[in-house]
Amino acid sequence: MNYIGMEYFEQLLKKESLFKDESKLDINYIPDKLPHRDKELSLLSQLFLGLITNPNSISRKILITGKTGIGKTVTIKLFGKILENVSRQRDINIKYAHINCRKERTSYKVLISLVQLLDNQFPKRGYSSQDLLDFLTEFLHRYNIHILLVLDELSYLINKHEDLIYSLTRINDDNLKGDQRLSIIGIVRDLSCLNNLDNSTMSTLQRNILEFKKYSESQTFNILKYRANDSLKKNVLSDKMIEMISEITSNSGDIRHGLNIIWRSCKIAESKNLKYINAECVRLGNQNLLPYSTLDVLEYMNSQKLSFLLAIIKTLNNCEKIKISFNEALKRYYMICENIGTKPRSNSQLWNYLQEFKRENLLNTKIISENIKGRQALIEIPDLNLPNFERNIIKILSSKGFKI
Ligand SMILES: Nc1ncnc2c1ncn2[C@@H]1O[C@H](COP(=O)(O)OP(=O)(O)O)[C@@H](O)[C@H]1O
Ligand SMILES: [Mg+2]
């Protein structure tokens, strides 16, 4: 590094940051408090109180539902922390296990993660699901443990027609002379995915449903203010700016969107050598910003599915209509496949993709006919900035080696 380079670096080091603690805006950070989720937290406490008062004699199974970004995951994680702490103080062995089924997409993967959480030496391969269940049963009994298993984004598992929950609950009933070793919290966006579940599993889960409601704009304001207070220095973000961000966030209701704008607009203010975030920083921070959940979904998507989504977006971008048909999207998809040199997927596979996009909240569809000869649907994408959506998909595809 030459002299000027070093000096510049020194200057940067000397510059005071506007952040107090940037990591507190991370997606996975669990704040100490959750404004406007008191009701949910107290309900959870009441439901699971029995695990503390009568250890290993009851098992709870509940289902949490609600839209994306409204604090389902973080509330359950905070509750898990509280429950573990309370039980530790009383020498009761409760273990909290949070598994995201979008990441661990098969029953086997869920089981392995669970087993490895208990025993991090456990090998990844070489066991059948039944072996793993046997190991779990034996382990929980030997060390006198009750597990609170959270299956987050459970719909990704349910769609595989596997009945993990049923197998897991058998840990309780048969093998352990009445001992109850496992409670389950499932988290889903909506209840429609439950139709694929086994009847008895479904009726067990449906008995206790806790629905999380979307935050109002003023609740969003309070939450963002609390999070800004935690992560930014004093007076960096004024109430007026928080109001502006809350208004943008209220559209999708996804708090992650708001947190992301706070982080980005603060970075922008820093780069402009400002002492606080102004309206322009917020506007710039909101530009090119897909709601976070959408980016999340895209990152895990395979390239064929991404190409089909890209085809839909390109078709929407290039026409004057707000809705396009499945067939129009197909035409564009074949062109894209030819361009990047991949073999197109079958129409019925693409039809399935379309249903998945809908479940993942990426678009809306209206099915007009669904007989084998002619499947017809109208496709529309609400609220999102399409060119930006397109750019992000192209970026992800090219990171996987496909040039569009
Ligand atoms: N009441 C709240 N107080 C503080 N932060 C919150 C609150 N609700 C949600 N968040 C934050 O918003 C983001 C999205 O919440 P998350 O629990 O991931 O949503 P969901 O699981 O419902 O999609 C997380 O970063 C979370 O910390
Ligand atoms: Mg979540």
Coordinates of N, CA and C in Angstrom, one line a residue, residues 259-355:
L259 N -35.9 -2.8 8.9 CA -34.5 -2.9 9.5 C -33.4 -2.7 8.4
N260 N -33.7 -3.3 7.3 CA -32.8 -3.2 6.2 C -32.6 -1.7 5.7
I261 N -33.7 -1.0 5.6 CA -33.7 0.4 5.2 C -32.9 1.2 6.2
I262 N -33.1 0.9 7.5 CA -32.3 1.6 8.5 C -30.8 1.4 8.3
W263 N -30.5 0.1 8.1 CA -29.0 -0.2 8.0 C -28.5 0.5 6.8
R264 N -29.2 0.4 5.6 CA -28.6 1.0 4.4 C -28.6 2.5 4.4
S265 N -29.7 3.1 5.0 CA -29.7 4.6 5.0 C -28.6 5.1 5.9
C266 N -28.3 4.3 6.9 CA -27.2 4.8 7.9 C -25.9 4.6 7.2
K267 N -25.6 3.6 6.4 CA -24.4 3.4 5.6 C -24.3 4.6 4.6
I268 N -25.4 4.9 4.0 CA -25.4 6.0 3.0 C -25.0 7.3 3.7
A269 N -25.6 7.6 4.9 CA -25.3 8.8 5.6 C -23.8 8.9 6.0
E270 N -23.3 7.8 6.4 CA -21.9 7.7 6.7 C -21.0 8.0 5.5
S271 N -21.4 7.5 4.3 CA -20.6 7.7 3.2 C -20.7 9.1 2.7
K272 N -21.7 9.8 3.1 CA -21.9 11.2 2.7 C -21.3 12.1 3.8
N273 N -20.7 11.5 4.8 CA -20.1 12.3 5.9 C -21.2 13.1 6.7
L274 N -22.4 12.6 6.8 CA -23.4 13.3 7.5 C -23.4 12.9 9.0
K275 N -24.0 13.7 9.8 CA -24.1 13.4 11.2 C -25.4 12.6 11.6
Y276 N -26.3 12.7 10.7 CA -27.6 11.9 10.9 C -28.2 11.5 9.5
I277 N -29.2 10.7 9.6 CA -29.8 10.2 8.4 C -30.9 11.2 7.9
N278 N -30.8 11.6 6.7 CA -31.9 12.5 6.2 C -32.8 11.8 5.2
A279 N -33.8 12.5 4.8 CA -34.9 11.9 3.9 C -34.2 11.3 2.7
E280 N -33.2 11.9 2.1 CA -32.6 11.4 0.9 C -31.9 10.1 1.2
C281 N -31.3 10.0 2.3 CA -30.6 8.7 2.7 C -31.7 7.6 2.7
V282 N -32.8 7.9 3.3 CA -33.9 6.9 3.4 C -34.4 6.5 2.0
R283 N -34.6 7.5 1.2 CA -35.0 7.2 -0.2 C -34.0 6.3 -0.9
L284 N -32.8 6.7 -0.8 CA -31.7 5.9 -1.5 C -31.6 4.5 -0.8
G285 N -31.8 4.5 0.5 CA -31.7 3.2 1.2 C -32.8 2.2 0.8
N286 N -33.9 2.8 0.4 CA -35.1 2.0 0.0 C -35.0 1.6 -1.5
Q287 N -34.2 2.3 -2.3 CA -34.1 2.0 -3.7 C -33.4 0.7 -3.9
N288 N -33.7 0.0 -4.9 CA -33.0 -1.3 -5.2 C -33.2 -2.3 -4.1
L289 N -34.2 -2.1 -3.3 CA -34.3 -3.0 -2.1 C -35.5 -3.8 -2.3
L290 N -35.3 -5.1 -2.5 CA -36.4 -6.0 -2.5 C -36.7 -6.3 -1.1
P291 N -38.0 -6.6 -0.7 CA -38.3 -7.0 0.6 C -37.4 -8.2 0.9
Y292 N -36.9 -8.2 2.1 CA -35.8 -9.2 2.5 C -36.3 -10.6 2.3
S293 N -37.5 -10.9 2.6 CA -38.0 -12.3 2.5 C -37.9 -12.8 1.0
T294 N -38.1 -11.9 0.1 CA -38.0 -12.3 -1.3 C -36.6 -12.7 -1.7
L295 N -35.7 -11.9 -1.3 CA -34.3 -12.2 -1.5 C -33.9 -13.6 -0.9
D296 N -34.4 -13.8 0.3 CA -34.2 -15.0 1.0 C -34.6 -16.2 0.2
V297 N -35.9 -16.1 -0.3 CA -36.4 -17.2 -1.1 C -35.6 -17.4 -2.4
L298 N -35.2 -16.3 -3.0 CA -34.4 -16.5 -4.3 C -33.1 -17.2 -4.1
E299 N -32.5 -16.9 -3.0 CA -31.2 -17.5 -2.7 C -31.2 -19.0 -2.7
Y300 N -32.3 -19.6 -2.2 CA -32.4 -21.0 -2.1 C -33.0 -21.7 -3.3
M301 N -33.3 -20.9 -4.3 CA -34.0 -21.5 -5.4 C -33.1 -22.1 -6.5
N302 N -33.5 -23.3 -7.1 CA -32.6 -23.9 -8.1 C -32.7 -23.1 -9.4
S303 N -31.7 -23.3 -10.3 CA -31.5 -22.4 -11.4 C -32.7 -22.6 -12.4
Q304 N -33.3 -23.8 -12.5 CA -34.4 -23.9 -13.4 C -35.6 -23.1 -13.0
K305 N -35.8 -23.1 -11.7 CA -37.0 -22.4 -11.2 C -36.7 -20.9 -11.3
L306 N -35.5 -20.5 -11.0 CA -35.1 -19.1 -11.2 C -35.3 -18.7 -12.6
S307 N -34.9 -19.5 -13.6 CA -35.1 -19.1 -15.0 C -36.6 -18.9 -15.3
F308 N -37.4 -19.8 -14.8 CA -38.8 -19.7 -15.1 C -39.4 -18.4 -14.5
L309 N -38.9 -18.1 -13.3 CA -39.4 -16.8 -12.6 C -38.9 -15.6 -13.4
L310 N -37.7 -15.7 -13.9 CA -37.1 -14.7 -14.7 C -38.0 -14.5 -16.0
A311 N -38.4 -15.6 -16.6 CA -39.2 -15.5 -17.8 C -40.5 -14.8 -17.5
I312 N -41.1 -15.0 -16.3 CA -42.4 -14.4 -16.0 C -42.1 -12.9 -15.8
I313 N -41.1 -12.5 -15.1 CA -40.8 -11.1 -14.9 C -40.5 -10.4 -16.1
K314 N -39.7 -11.0 -17.0 CA -39.3 -10.4 -18.3 C -40.6 -10.1 -19.1
T315 N -41.5 -11.1 -19.1 CA -42.7 -11.0 -19.9 C -43.5 -9.8 -19.3
L316 N -43.6 -9.8 -18.0 CA -44.4 -8.7 -17.4 C -43.8 -7.3 -17.7
N317 N -42.4 -7.3 -17.7 CA -41.7 -6.1 -17.9 C -41.9 -5.5 -19.3
N318 N -42.0 -6.5 -20.2 CA -42.1 -6.1 -21.6 C -43.4 -5.9 -22.2
C319 N -44.5 -6.0 -21.4 CA -45.8 -5.8 -21.9 C -46.5 -4.7 -21.1
E320 N -47.6 -4.2 -21.7 CA -48.3 -3.1 -21.0 C -49.3 -3.6 -20.0
K321 N -49.5 -5.0 -20.0 CA -50.6 -5.5 -19.1 C -50.0 -5.7 -17.7
I322 N -50.9 -5.8 -16.8 CA -50.5 -6.1 -15.4 C -50.6 -7.6 -15.2
K323 N -51.3 -8.3 -16.1 CA -51.4 -9.8 -15.9 C -50.9 -10.4 -17.2
I324 N -50.2 -11.6 -17.1 CA -49.9 -12.3 -18.3 C -50.3 -13.8 -18.1
S325 N -50.4 -14.5 -19.2 CA -50.8 -15.9 -19.1 C -49.7 -16.8 -18.9
F326 N -50.0 -18.0 -18.4 CA -49.0 -19.1 -18.3 C -48.3 -19.3 -19.6
N327 N -49.1 -19.4 -20.7 CA -48.5 -19.7 -22.0 C -47.5 -18.6 -22.5
E328 N -47.8 -17.3 -22.2 CA -46.9 -16.3 -22.6 C -45.5 -16.4 -21.8
A329 N -45.6 -16.8 -20.5 CA -44.4 -17.0 -19.7 C -43.6 -18.2 -20.3
L330 N -44.4 -19.2 -20.7 CA -43.7 -20.4 -21.3 C -42.8 -20.1 -22.5
K331 N -43.4 -19.2 -23.4 CA -42.6 -18.9 -24.6 C -41.3 -18.2 -24.2
R332 N -41.4 -17.3 -23.3 CA -40.2 -16.6 -22.9 C -39.2 -17.5 -22.2
Y333 N -39.7 -18.5 -21.5 CA -38.9 -19.4 -20.7 C -38.1 -20.3 -21.7
Y334 N -38.7 -20.7 -22.8 CA -38.0 -21.5 -23.8 C -36.9 -20.7 -24.4
M335 N -37.1 -19.4 -24.6 CA -36.1 -18.6 -25.2 C -34.9 -18.5 -24.2
I336 N -35.2 -18.3 -22.9 CA -34.1 -18.2 -21.9 C -33.3 -19.5 -21.9
C337 N -34.0 -20.7 -21.9 CA -33.3 -22.0 -21.8 C -32.4 -22.1 -23.0
E338 N -32.9 -21.7 -24.2 CA -32.1 -21.8 -25.4 C -30.8 -20.9 -25.2
N339 N -31.0 -19.7 -24.7 CA -29.9 -18.8 -24.5 C -28.8 -19.3 -23.6
I340 N -29.3 -19.9 -22.5 CA -28.2 -20.3 -21.5 C -27.9 -21.8 -21.7
G341 N -28.5 -22.4 -22.7 CA -28.2 -23.8 -23.1 C -28.6 -24.9 -22.1
T342 N -29.8 -24.7 -21.5 CA -30.3 -25.8 -20.6 C -31.5 -26.4 -21.2
K343 N -31.8 -27.6 -20.8 CA -33.0 -28.3 -21.3 C -34.2 -27.8 -20.5
P344 N -35.2 -27.4 -21.2 CA -36.4 -26.9 -20.4 C -37.1 -28.0 -19.6
R345 N -37.7 -27.6 -18.5 CA -38.4 -28.6 -17.7 C -39.8 -28.8 -18.3
S346 N -40.4 -29.9 -18.0 CA -41.7 -30.2 -18.5 C -42.8 -29.2 -18.1
N347 N -43.9 -29.1 -18.9 CA -44.9 -28.1 -18.5 C -45.5 -28.4 -17.2
S348 N -45.6 -29.7 -16.8 CA -46.3 -29.9 -15.5 C -45.3 -29.5 -14.4
Q349 N -44.0 -29.7 -14.6 CA -43.1 -29.2 -13.6 C -43.2 -27.7 -13.4
L350 N -43.3 -27.0 -14.6 CA -43.3 -25.6 -14.5 C -44.6 -25.1 -13.9
W351 N -45.7 -25.9 -14.1 CA -47.0 -25.6 -13.4 C -46.8 -25.7 -11.9
N352 N -46.1 -26.7 -11.5 CA -45.8 -26.9 -10.1 C -45.0 -25.7 -9.6
Y353 N -44.0 -25.3 -10.3 CA -43.2 -24.1 -9.9 C -44.1 -22.9 -9.7
L354 N -45.1 -22.8 -10.6 CA -46.0 -21.6 -10.5 C -46.7 -21.7 -9.2
Q355 N -47.2 -22.9 -8.8 CA -47.9 -23.0 -7.5 C -46.9 -22.7 -6.3

